[in-house]
Amino acid sequence: MNLQLSYCFCFFLLLQLPFSTNGQAYKNVSLGTSLTAAAASGDLPWTSPSGEFAFGFQQVGDAGYLLAIWFNNIPERTIVWSANRNNLVQRGSKVQLTADGLLVLNDQSGTRIWTRPELGGSGAAYGAMLDTGNFVLAGQAGDNLWQSFDQPTDTLLPTQNLNSGGELIAPYLEKNYSDGRFKLILQDDGNLVMYTTAYPLTTSNFAYWSTQSSIGSGYQLIFNQSGYMYLVTRNGTILNRVFSNSASLQDLYLRATIDYDGVFRQYVYPKTASGGKRWAMASTTSTNSIPSNICLRISYAVGSGACGFNSYCELEDDKRPNCRCAPGYSFYDQDDERKGCKKNFISQDCGHPSQEIDNFEITDMPNTNFPHTDYEYFKSVDEDWCRQACLSDCYCAVATFQNGQCWKKRGPLSNGVTDPTIADKALLKVRKDNRTEEIAQKKSAKKSDRSALIISGSVLLGSSIFLIVLYAFFTNRKKQKLNLNLFYAHILLPRPMNVTYLPCIL
């Protein structure tokens, strides 16, 4: 009897194991539960069991709120997924797991912005934020009806895979999470490819990195718990290793993100980090960023290159690309360097180019090139000849010289890059002393003088016309008065009488 009781007790414990495991892995979100952006009640986000990840609203400056998932135990609250990156909502907006099992985001006016699962699908029984960073909507049987891992934005987390046709789109800026200028996609042909986008569209433009897998071979990009990332075939054979940096998830947070500068990087963050630490690249010895030098990888006849027009790209010591304006140019927007740069000087006058030569000079830029804007090419010339050729040509914005060869290039400058591997020297034409303000002031003074002259002339002309009209008015009035006097005189003065004398008949 005691033996039977022991077996029954053990069986009872076994029955409890799945439920205990499930309870540890999930922190369920019940139907009808909601969160409000900037709620006065201070709604807390839906967190994973360990508290390492959270799902809820994050404020993005003054622009609005993002429905997002983020690392919850680090000061940066780094976002790894978002639902409405291109359509921020405002204070009072609400996300709710409705009674019919739909996860719905409504703006402050009640307009539906986003829904999962897609309309027409089965409703969820509950939602859950997992310790993997995956938010799931589960059915009655515990099957996932929808999960954030299947619709990534710009980041992959360990245990998250990118399936054929899946893509990551870089954010526009570090703190502007809308779709940006670069993307990574696992194409249907099996290639993992990085593209520039036809911004503001997200359509692929020009490829700048690829695994160059054989057609149809690549099936899935796997990011495993050890930190390795690799491309596999349908049968699981490894085709390409993307990142080979091992990491312990017990000690480190780990992510792979395509950043706003177009580089796909693997990052780590110590879980025991104190305040002031930041995400670091996963390794200093093996590949942790793709491509290794984006400045050299983007160069096409159409577009501005890795940076904006009239700027150039240079890799810094920390292996990050830096966009700088060419000498004599400045950023259109200091907060968005990839918008490019504008001239700080008046262009050469093509009407009198010979008279303008003395107003310009050449600035040397070693190991620099601005490809794809050539309009004239010369060989067997020296550097001084190349300089003078650009100075005397009003169409020439820059010339590049290498081994007796000279290329004249028109503006705007594009695909600019500085790198020790580049043998060209850029000969950039700028106005001496950068006298934009002086010239602008002179032009403004001339314009003011011309305006003053026009105004004076207008006043003088107006005064003359006024005096003429006034003179005509009084002269005409005097004439009218004289005529009127004559009229009255004609009527009032006695007229001479005509007397007819009749003959007298006696």
Short mmCIF file of C-alpha atoms in Angstrom, two decimals:
data_model
loop_
_atom_site.label_atom_id
_atom_site.label_comp_id
_atom_site.label_asym_id
_atom_site.label_seq_id
_atom_site.Cartn_x
_atom_site.Cartn_y
_atom_site.Cartn_z
CA MET A 1 0.00 0.00 0.00
CA ASN A 2 2.81 2.39 0.93
CA LEU A 3 4.52 1.47 -2.32
CA GLN A 4 1.37 2.32 -4.28
CA LEU A 5 1.10 5.65 -2.47
CA SER A 6 4.71 6.41 -3.31
CA TYR A 7 4.09 5.69 -7.00
CA CYS A 8 0.96 7.85 -6.95
CA PHE A 9 2.86 10.70 -5.28
CA CYS A 10 5.67 10.51 -7.84
CA PHE A 11 3.14 10.43 -10.66
CA PHE A 12 1.47 13.49 -9.17
CA LEU A 13 4.80 15.33 -9.11
CA LEU A 14 5.47 14.40 -12.73
CA LEU A 15 2.10 15.84 -13.70
CA GLN A 16 3.06 19.10 -12.06
CA LEU A 17 6.41 19.48 -13.88
CA PRO A 18 5.12 20.82 -17.24
CA PHE A 19 2.98 23.38 -15.49
CA SER A 20 5.85 24.54 -13.29
CA THR A 21 8.17 24.83 -16.28
CA ASN A 22 5.53 26.70 -18.20
CA GLY A 23 5.01 29.04 -15.30
CA GLN A 24 8.70 29.84 -15.11
CA ALA A 25 9.00 30.49 -18.86
CA TYR A 26 5.88 32.63 -19.16
CA LYS A 27 4.52 35.65 -17.35
CA ASN A 28 1.16 35.62 -19.01
CA VAL A 29 -0.75 38.66 -20.22
CA SER A 30 -4.47 37.97 -19.83
CA LEU A 31 -7.19 38.89 -22.30
CA GLY A 32 -8.52 42.39 -21.68
CA THR A 33 -5.20 43.67 -20.28
CA SER A 34 -3.98 47.01 -21.64
CA LEU A 35 -1.20 49.59 -21.39
CA THR A 36 -1.56 53.33 -21.98
CA ALA A 37 1.22 55.61 -23.22
CA ALA A 38 2.23 58.02 -20.43
CA ALA A 39 -0.71 56.95 -18.30
CA ALA A 40 -1.29 59.02 -15.16
CA SER A 41 -1.57 55.76 -13.24
CA GLY A 42 1.95 54.88 -14.38
CA ASP A 43 1.24 51.63 -16.25
CA LEU A 44 4.14 49.23 -15.90
CA PRO A 45 5.35 47.39 -19.01
CA TRP A 46 4.76 43.67 -19.47
CA THR A 47 8.04 42.07 -18.41
CA SER A 48 9.61 38.65 -18.87
CA PRO A 49 9.87 36.35 -15.80
CA SER A 50 13.46 37.43 -15.09
CA GLY A 51 12.66 41.07 -15.81
CA GLU A 52 15.41 41.21 -18.45
CA PHE A 53 13.02 42.19 -21.26
CA ALA A 54 9.96 44.42 -21.29
CA PHE A 55 7.10 45.13 -23.70
CA GLY A 56 5.37 48.50 -23.65
CA PHE A 57 5.66 52.15 -24.65
CA GLN A 58 8.94 54.04 -24.88
CA GLN A 59 8.97 57.78 -25.43
CA VAL A 60 11.09 58.96 -28.38
CA GLY A 61 12.06 62.53 -27.54
CA ASP A 62 9.19 64.90 -28.24
CA ALA A 63 8.07 62.96 -31.33
CA GLY A 64 5.80 60.46 -29.59
CA TYR A 65 5.74 56.90 -28.31
CA LEU A 66 7.00 53.63 -29.70
CA LEU A 67 5.38 50.29 -28.89
CA ALA A 68 8.53 48.28 -28.34
CA ILE A 69 10.52 45.50 -26.67
CA TRP A 70 13.73 46.48 -24.87
CA PHE A 71 16.50 45.28 -22.55
CA ASN A 72 14.96 46.19 -19.21
CA ASN A 73 17.87 45.75 -16.78
CA ILE A 74 20.36 48.17 -18.32
CA PRO A 75 20.26 51.98 -18.11
CA GLU A 76 20.06 52.44 -21.90
CA ARG A 77 16.81 50.43 -22.20
CA THR A 78 18.05 49.42 -25.67
CA ILE A 79 15.15 48.74 -28.05
CA VAL A 80 15.28 45.43 -29.96
CA TRP A 81 11.87 45.45 -31.67
CA SER A 82 9.05 47.89 -32.39
CA ALA A 83 5.57 47.77 -33.89
CA ASN A 84 5.09 51.34 -35.11
CA ARG A 85 8.55 52.66 -35.97
CA ASN A 86 7.17 54.72 -38.88
CA ASN A 87 4.04 55.92 -37.10
CA LEU A 88 4.69 57.07 -33.55
CA VAL A 89 1.64 57.47 -31.34
CA GLN A 90 0.94 60.19 -28.81
CA ARG A 91 0.15 60.37 -25.11
CA GLY A 92 -3.03 58.48 -24.27
CA SER A 93 -2.61 55.83 -26.98
CA LYS A 94 -3.33 52.27 -25.86
CA VAL A 95 -2.21 48.71 -26.59
CA GLN A 96 -4.63 46.00 -25.52
CA LEU A 97 -4.93 42.23 -25.72
CA THR A 98 -8.61 42.25 -26.53
CA ALA A 99 -11.25 39.79 -25.34
CA ASP A 100 -11.23 38.15 -28.78
CA GLY A 101 -7.47 37.56 -28.58
CA LEU A 102 -6.07 40.36 -30.75
CA LEU A 103 -3.13 42.53 -29.77
CA VAL A 104 -4.28 45.98 -30.88
CA LEU A 105 -2.57 49.38 -30.85
CA ASN A 106 -4.94 52.36 -30.95
CA ASP A 107 -3.88 55.99 -31.04
CA GLN A 108 -5.20 58.62 -28.64
CA SER A 109 -8.32 59.12 -30.79
CA GLY A 110 -9.10 55.40 -30.81
CA THR A 111 -7.98 54.79 -34.40
CA ARG A 112 -6.45 51.36 -34.91
CA ILE A 113 -2.77 51.61 -35.88
CA TRP A 114 -1.55 48.01 -35.68
CA THR A 115 -3.03 44.55 -35.04
CA ARG A 116 -1.61 41.05 -34.49
CA PRO A 117 -2.42 38.33 -35.40
CA GLU A 118 -3.57 39.63 -38.76
CA LEU A 119 -7.33 40.10 -39.02
CA GLY A 120 -9.05 36.87 -39.98
CA GLY A 121 -6.72 34.66 -37.97
CA SER A 122 -7.49 32.83 -34.74
CA GLY A 123 -7.52 34.88 -31.57
CA ALA A 124 -4.96 34.27 -28.83
CA ALA A 125 -5.71 32.84 -25.40
CA TYR A 126 -2.98 34.88 -23.76
CA GLY A 127 0.23 36.80 -24.45
CA ALA A 128 3.66 36.49 -22.87
CA MET A 129 6.98 38.32 -22.78
CA LEU A 130 9.68 35.63 -22.74
CA ASP A 131 13.20 35.77 -21.32
CA THR A 132 14.56 35.34 -24.85
CA GLY A 133 13.20 38.78 -25.80
CA ASN A 134 10.37 37.24 -27.83
CA PHE A 135 6.79 38.40 -27.28
CA VAL A 136 4.29 35.68 -28.18
CA LEU A 137 0.55 35.38 -28.65
CA ALA A 138 -0.40 31.79 -27.82
CA GLY A 139 -3.49 29.73 -28.59
CA GLN A 140 -5.46 27.52 -26.23
CA ALA A 141 -3.09 24.61 -26.91
CA GLY A 142 -0.01 26.74 -26.17
CA ASP A 143 0.96 27.05 -29.84
CA ASN A 144 2.33 30.40 -30.99
CA LEU A 145 -0.15 32.21 -33.23
CA TRP A 146 2.21 35.16 -33.60
CA GLN A 147 5.64 36.12 -32.24
CA SER A 148 7.81 39.22 -32.52
CA PHE A 149 10.78 37.01 -33.51
CA ASP A 150 9.06 36.39 -36.86
CA GLN A 151 8.82 40.11 -37.67
CA PRO A 152 12.15 41.70 -36.64
CA THR A 153 12.88 45.37 -37.20
CA ASP A 154 16.65 45.96 -37.05
CA THR A 155 17.87 43.45 -34.44
CA LEU A 156 18.28 39.70 -33.96
CA LEU A 157 18.61 38.08 -30.51
CA PRO A 158 20.08 34.68 -29.59
CA THR A 159 17.66 31.83 -30.55
CA GLN A 160 16.05 34.15 -33.13
CA ASN A 161 16.35 33.07 -36.76
CA LEU A 162 15.87 34.99 -40.00
CA ASN A 163 13.94 32.93 -42.50
CA SER A 164 14.03 33.11 -46.29
CA GLY A 165 12.54 36.44 -47.39
CA GLY A 166 13.09 37.97 -43.94
CA GLU A 167 14.82 41.33 -43.60
CA LEU A 168 16.24 43.82 -41.13
CA ILE A 169 15.93 47.54 -41.92
CA ALA A 170 18.35 49.96 -40.27
CA PRO A 171 16.90 52.86 -38.27
CA TYR A 172 17.16 56.31 -39.82
CA LEU A 173 19.32 57.63 -36.97
CA GLU A 174 20.51 56.30 -33.64
CA LYS A 175 17.46 57.73 -31.85
CA ASN A 176 15.13 57.95 -34.85
CA TYR A 177 13.74 54.45 -35.24
CA SER A 178 11.90 54.95 -38.54
CA ASP A 179 13.03 53.01 -41.61
CA GLY A 180 16.46 54.17 -42.72
CA ARG A 181 18.83 53.95 -45.67
CA PHE A 182 20.12 50.36 -45.38
CA LYS A 183 18.76 46.82 -45.11
CA LEU A 184 19.83 43.19 -44.72
CA ILE A 185 17.75 40.50 -46.42
CA LEU A 186 17.88 36.73 -46.77
CA GLN A 187 16.82 36.50 -50.38
CA ASP A 188 14.70 33.73 -51.82
CA ASP A 189 17.71 32.71 -53.94
CA GLY A 190 19.60 31.80 -50.75
CA ASN A 191 21.92 34.82 -50.58
CA LEU A 192 22.25 36.96 -47.48
CA VAL A 193 22.66 40.47 -48.92
CA MET A 194 23.02 44.03 -47.62
CA TYR A 195 21.53 46.83 -49.71
CA THR A 196 21.20 50.57 -49.72
CA THR A 197 17.53 51.52 -49.94
CA ALA A 198 15.84 53.93 -52.32
CA TYR A 199 15.10 56.18 -49.34
CA PRO A 200 12.45 57.28 -48.37
CA LEU A 201 11.23 53.97 -49.85
CA THR A 202 12.46 50.67 -48.39
CA THR A 203 12.94 48.99 -51.76
CA SER A 204 16.41 47.54 -52.34
CA ASN A 205 18.75 49.76 -54.32
CA PHE A 206 22.43 48.70 -54.54
CA ALA A 207 24.08 45.68 -52.89
CA TYR A 208 27.24 46.37 -50.89
CA TRP A 209 27.81 43.00 -49.17
CA SER A 210 26.77 39.39 -49.79
CA THR A 211 27.53 35.84 -48.66
CA GLN A 212 27.66 34.95 -52.37
CA SER A 213 25.95 31.66 -51.66
CA SER A 214 25.13 29.37 -54.55
CA ILE A 215 21.66 29.88 -55.98
CA GLY A 216 18.92 28.37 -53.86
CA SER A 217 21.21 27.08 -51.12
CA GLY A 218 20.66 29.44 -48.17
CA TYR A 219 17.50 28.74 -46.23
CA GLN A 220 17.81 30.23 -42.75
CA LEU A 221 20.10 32.57 -40.80
CA ILE A 222 20.57 31.12 -37.32
CA PHE A 223 21.70 33.05 -34.23
CA ASN A 224 22.30 30.44 -31.55
CA GLN A 225 22.62 30.64 -27.77
CA SER A 226 26.41 30.53 -27.94
CA GLY A 227 26.59 33.71 -30.00
CA TYR A 228 27.39 32.08 -33.34
CA MET A 229 25.53 33.26 -36.43
CA TYR A 230 25.55 31.21 -39.62
CA LEU A 231 23.62 30.54 -42.81
CA VAL A 232 22.27 27.00 -43.27
CA THR A 233 20.63 24.91 -45.99
CA ARG A 234 17.29 23.18 -45.56
CA ASN A 235 19.00 20.08 -44.20
CA GLY A 236 20.96 22.12 -41.63
CA THR A 237 24.33 22.16 -43.39
CA ILE A 238 26.30 25.31 -42.54
CA LEU A 239 27.04 27.40 -45.64
CA ASN A 240 28.56 30.59 -44.23
CA ARG A 241 29.61 31.74 -40.80
CA VAL A 242 28.53 35.33 -40.36
CA PHE A 243 29.71 35.83 -36.75
CA SER A 244 31.94 33.34 -34.93
CA ASN A 245 32.10 35.04 -31.54
CA SER A 246 31.16 32.75 -28.68
CA ALA A 247 29.48 34.35 -25.67
CA SER A 248 27.90 33.19 -22.43
CA LEU A 249 24.29 34.30 -22.14
CA GLN A 250 24.52 33.82 -18.39
CA ASP A 251 27.07 36.62 -18.16
CA LEU A 252 26.29 38.76 -21.19
CA TYR A 253 23.43 40.34 -23.05
CA LEU A 254 23.89 39.79 -26.76
CA ARG A 255 22.36 41.26 -29.91
CA ALA A 256 23.10 41.68 -33.62
CA THR A 257 21.86 44.94 -35.14
CA ILE A 258 22.05 46.69 -38.49
CA ASP A 259 22.86 50.22 -37.38
CA TYR A 260 21.84 53.49 -38.99
CA ASP A 261 25.26 53.72 -40.68
CA GLY A 262 24.57 50.51 -42.64
CA VAL A 263 26.90 48.20 -40.67
CA PHE A 264 25.65 44.89 -39.22
CA ARG A 265 27.29 44.51 -35.78
CA GLN A 266 27.32 41.98 -32.98
CA TYR A 267 27.22 43.58 -29.52
CA VAL A 268 27.68 42.38 -25.93
CA TYR A 269 26.83 43.99 -22.60
CA PRO A 270 27.93 42.54 -19.22
CA LYS A 271 24.94 41.67 -17.06
CA THR A 272 26.89 42.79 -14.01
CA ALA A 273 27.77 46.15 -15.58
CA SER A 274 27.54 49.19 -13.39
CA GLY A 275 26.33 52.57 -14.58
CA GLY A 276 28.32 54.28 -17.31
CA LYS A 277 29.13 51.17 -19.38
CA ARG A 278 27.84 50.78 -22.91
CA TRP A 279 27.35 48.13 -25.54
CA ALA A 280 30.66 46.93 -26.97
CA MET A 281 31.40 44.95 -30.10
CA ALA A 282 31.53 41.24 -29.38
CA SER A 283 35.19 40.64 -30.23
CA THR A 284 38.39 42.47 -31.05
CA THR A 285 39.96 39.50 -32.82
CA SER A 286 37.27 38.04 -35.09
CA THR A 287 34.62 39.58 -37.31
CA ASN A 288 32.11 41.65 -35.38
CA SER A 289 30.97 44.11 -38.04
CA ILE A 290 29.86 43.58 -41.64
CA PRO A 291 31.16 45.00 -43.88
CA SER A 292 34.47 45.74 -42.18
CA ASN A 293 34.80 49.08 -44.03
CA ILE A 294 31.55 50.35 -45.50
CA CYS A 295 33.31 53.47 -46.80
CA LEU A 296 34.99 51.35 -49.49
CA ARG A 297 31.98 49.15 -50.24
CA ILE A 298 29.41 51.69 -51.42
CA SER A 299 30.36 53.34 -54.70
CA TYR A 300 27.81 53.61 -57.49
CA ALA A 301 27.10 56.01 -60.34
CA VAL A 302 23.73 56.83 -58.76
CA GLY A 303 23.54 58.07 -55.18
CA SER A 304 25.83 59.80 -52.72
CA GLY A 305 27.76 56.81 -51.32
CA ALA A 306 28.11 55.77 -47.67
CA CYS A 307 27.74 59.44 -46.68
CA GLY A 308 25.80 62.34 -48.21
CA PHE A 309 26.68 64.54 -51.17
CA ASN A 310 29.69 66.88 -50.80
CA SER A 311 31.03 64.80 -47.92
CA TYR A 312 33.44 61.92 -47.56
CA CYS A 313 33.56 58.74 -45.47
CA GLU A 314 36.52 57.74 -43.30
CA LEU A 315 36.87 54.76 -40.97
CA GLU A 316 37.78 55.76 -37.42
CA ASP A 317 40.04 53.88 -35.00
CA ASP A 318 36.95 52.29 -33.42
CA LYS A 319 36.09 50.86 -36.87
CA ARG A 320 33.04 53.08 -37.25
CA PRO A 321 32.53 55.15 -40.40
CA ASN A 322 32.60 58.89 -39.93
CA CYS A 323 31.06 61.35 -42.39
CA ARG A 324 32.91 64.65 -42.83
CA CYS A 325 32.27 67.64 -45.05
CA ALA A 326 34.84 68.45 -47.70
CA PRO A 327 36.84 71.64 -46.94
CA GLY A 328 34.75 74.70 -47.74
CA TYR A 329 31.48 72.83 -47.09
CA SER A 330 29.28 72.39 -44.01
CA PHE A 331 26.51 70.00 -42.99
CA TYR A 332 22.95 70.81 -43.99
CA ASP A 333 21.85 69.29 -40.68
CA GLN A 334 24.31 68.71 -37.83
CA ASP A 335 21.92 66.11 -36.38
CA ASP A 336 21.74 64.16 -39.64
CA GLU A 337 25.18 64.11 -41.24
CA ARG A 338 24.13 61.72 -44.01
CA LYS A 339 21.95 64.43 -45.53
CA GLY A 340 25.18 65.77 -46.95
CA CYS A 341 26.90 69.13 -47.04
CA LYS A 342 26.44 72.54 -48.68
CA LYS A 343 28.95 74.96 -50.16
CA ASN A 344 30.15 77.79 -47.96
CA PHE A 345 31.31 79.83 -50.93
CA ILE A 346 30.01 81.32 -54.17
CA SER A 347 30.70 79.12 -57.19
CA GLN A 348 33.06 80.23 -59.92
CA ASP A 349 31.50 82.58 -62.46
CA CYS A 350 31.32 80.77 -65.80
CA GLY A 351 30.70 84.09 -67.55
CA HIS A 352 34.20 85.32 -66.64
CA PRO A 353 36.18 82.25 -65.53
CA SER A 354 39.59 83.77 -66.31
CA GLN A 355 38.85 86.75 -64.05
CA GLU A 356 37.82 84.39 -61.24
CA ILE A 357 40.94 82.19 -61.18
CA ASP A 358 42.75 84.40 -58.67
CA ASN A 359 39.80 84.12 -56.29
CA PHE A 360 40.14 80.33 -55.99
CA GLU A 361 42.71 77.88 -54.71
CA ILE A 362 43.24 74.13 -54.51
CA THR A 363 43.06 72.23 -51.22
CA ASP A 364 44.89 68.90 -51.19
CA MET A 365 43.12 65.80 -49.86
CA PRO A 366 45.56 62.84 -49.90
CA ASN A 367 44.25 59.27 -50.21
CA THR A 368 40.86 60.59 -51.25
CA ASN A 369 38.58 60.04 -54.21
CA PHE A 370 35.12 61.11 -55.34
CA PRO A 371 34.24 58.47 -57.97
CA HIS A 372 31.62 58.53 -60.73
CA THR A 373 31.37 62.28 -61.43
CA ASP A 374 34.22 62.48 -63.99
CA TYR A 375 33.58 64.50 -67.13
CA GLU A 376 37.14 64.86 -68.49
CA TYR A 377 40.21 62.63 -68.36
CA PHE A 378 43.85 63.44 -69.15
CA LYS A 379 46.97 61.30 -69.06
CA SER A 380 50.70 61.98 -69.17
CA VAL A 381 50.27 65.21 -67.20
CA ASP A 382 51.75 66.38 -63.92
CA GLU A 383 49.95 67.45 -60.76
CA ASP A 384 50.43 71.20 -61.33
CA TRP A 385 48.87 70.91 -64.77
CA CYS A 386 45.90 69.08 -63.21
CA ARG A 387 45.52 71.84 -60.60
CA GLN A 388 45.50 74.62 -63.18
CA ALA A 389 43.12 72.69 -65.41
CA CYS A 390 40.58 72.55 -62.58
CA LEU A 391 41.15 76.16 -61.47
CA SER A 392 40.52 77.52 -64.95
CA ASP A 393 37.40 75.40 -65.53
CA CYS A 394 34.27 76.78 -63.89
CA TYR A 395 32.59 73.36 -64.12
CA CYS A 396 35.36 71.64 -62.15
CA ALA A 397 34.53 71.12 -58.45
CA VAL A 398 37.43 68.75 -57.79
CA ALA A 399 40.13 66.94 -59.72
CA THR A 400 41.84 63.72 -58.73
CA PHE A 401 45.41 62.93 -59.66
CA GLN A 402 47.27 59.62 -59.70
CA ASN A 403 50.40 58.51 -61.59
CA GLY A 404 50.23 61.14 -64.34
CA GLN A 405 46.48 60.83 -64.75
CA CYS A 406 43.99 63.62 -64.09
CA TRP A 407 40.22 63.37 -63.77
CA LYS A 408 38.06 66.49 -63.63
CA LYS A 409 34.82 66.05 -61.70
CA ARG A 410 31.66 68.11 -61.45
CA GLY A 411 29.52 68.72 -58.38
CA PRO A 412 27.83 67.70 -56.27
CA LEU A 413 30.66 65.57 -54.93
CA SER A 414 29.57 61.95 -54.42
CA ASN A 415 30.89 58.64 -53.10
CA GLY A 416 33.62 60.51 -51.24
CA VAL A 417 36.05 58.30 -49.34
CA THR A 418 39.40 58.74 -47.59
CA ASP A 419 41.44 55.61 -46.89
CA PRO A 420 45.14 54.64 -46.81
CA THR A 421 44.52 52.13 -49.61
CA ILE A 422 43.48 54.89 -52.03
CA ALA A 423 46.34 56.15 -54.20
CA ASP A 424 44.48 59.17 -55.58
CA LYS A 425 44.93 62.71 -54.34
CA ALA A 426 41.84 64.91 -54.50
CA LEU A 427 42.48 68.52 -55.59
CA LEU A 428 39.47 70.36 -54.22
CA LYS A 429 38.68 73.82 -55.58
CA VAL A 430 37.49 76.36 -53.00
CA ARG A 431 37.21 80.13 -52.92
CA LYS A 432 40.16 81.79 -51.17
CA ASP A 433 39.59 82.65 -47.52
CA ASN A 434 36.16 81.07 -47.91
CA ARG A 435 34.80 84.58 -48.51
CA THR A 436 31.13 83.65 -48.68
CA GLU A 437 30.04 86.18 -46.08
CA GLU A 438 32.11 88.99 -47.58
CA ILE A 439 30.77 88.32 -51.07
CA ALA A 440 27.26 87.88 -49.74
CA GLN A 441 27.55 91.17 -47.85
CA LYS A 442 28.81 92.95 -50.97
CA LYS A 443 25.96 91.49 -52.98
CA SER A 444 23.58 92.45 -50.21
CA ALA A 445 25.03 95.98 -50.13
CA LYS A 446 24.71 96.28 -53.91
CA LYS A 447 21.19 94.96 -53.67
CA SER A 448 20.44 97.45 -50.88
CA ASP A 449 21.93 100.33 -52.90
CA ARG A 450 19.94 99.24 -55.92
CA SER A 451 16.82 98.96 -53.79
CA ALA A 452 17.44 102.41 -52.29
CA LEU A 453 17.93 103.84 -55.78
CA ILE A 454 14.74 102.23 -56.98
CA ILE A 455 12.85 103.49 -53.95
CA SER A 456 14.26 107.02 -54.33
CA GLY A 457 13.43 107.02 -58.01
CA SER A 458 9.96 105.75 -57.30
CA VAL A 459 9.39 108.44 -54.67
CA LEU A 460 10.71 111.15 -57.02
CA LEU A 461 8.61 109.90 -59.90
CA GLY A 462 5.57 109.61 -57.67
CA SER A 463 6.10 113.13 -56.34
CA SER A 464 6.50 114.53 -59.85
CA ILE A 465 3.34 112.84 -61.04
CA PHE A 466 1.51 114.12 -57.97
CA LEU A 467 2.64 117.72 -58.62
CA ILE A 468 1.70 117.46 -62.29
CA VAL A 469 -1.74 116.14 -61.42
CA LEU A 470 -2.14 118.85 -58.78
CA TYR A 471 -1.08 121.55 -61.25
CA ALA A 472 -3.46 120.21 -63.87
CA PHE A 473 -6.25 120.09 -61.33
CA PHE A 474 -5.85 123.70 -60.22
CA THR A 475 -5.28 124.95 -63.76
CA ASN A 476 -8.39 123.17 -64.94
CA ARG A 477 -10.32 124.48 -61.97
CA LYS A 478 -9.21 128.04 -62.73
CA LYS A 479 -10.33 127.67 -66.32
CA GLN A 480 -13.66 126.26 -65.19
CA LYS A 481 -14.10 129.21 -62.80
CA LEU A 482 -13.34 131.72 -65.58
CA ASN A 483 -15.80 130.06 -67.92
CA LEU A 484 -18.39 130.05 -65.19
CA ASN A 485 -17.94 133.78 -64.59
CA LEU A 486 -18.31 134.47 -68.27
CA PHE A 487 -21.43 132.35 -68.30
CA TYR A 488 -23.00 134.27 -65.46
CA ALA A 489 -21.94 137.54 -66.98
CA HIS A 490 -23.59 136.54 -70.23
CA ILE A 491 -26.86 135.86 -68.47
CA LEU A 492 -27.05 138.68 -65.93
CA LEU A 493 -25.77 141.71 -67.88
CA PRO A 494 -28.48 143.66 -69.86
CA ARG A 495 -28.56 142.79 -73.52
CA PRO A 496 -28.83 145.42 -76.30
CA MET A 497 -32.39 145.53 -77.73
CA ASN A 498 -33.13 145.24 -81.42
CA VAL A 499 -35.69 148.04 -82.24
CA THR A 500 -37.65 147.91 -85.45
CA TYR A 501 -39.04 151.21 -86.63
CA LEU A 502 -42.42 151.05 -88.53
CA PRO A 503 -43.27 153.69 -91.09
CA CYS A 504 -45.78 156.23 -89.92
CA ILE A 505 -48.92 156.57 -92.15
CA LEU A 506 -50.67 159.73 -91.87
#
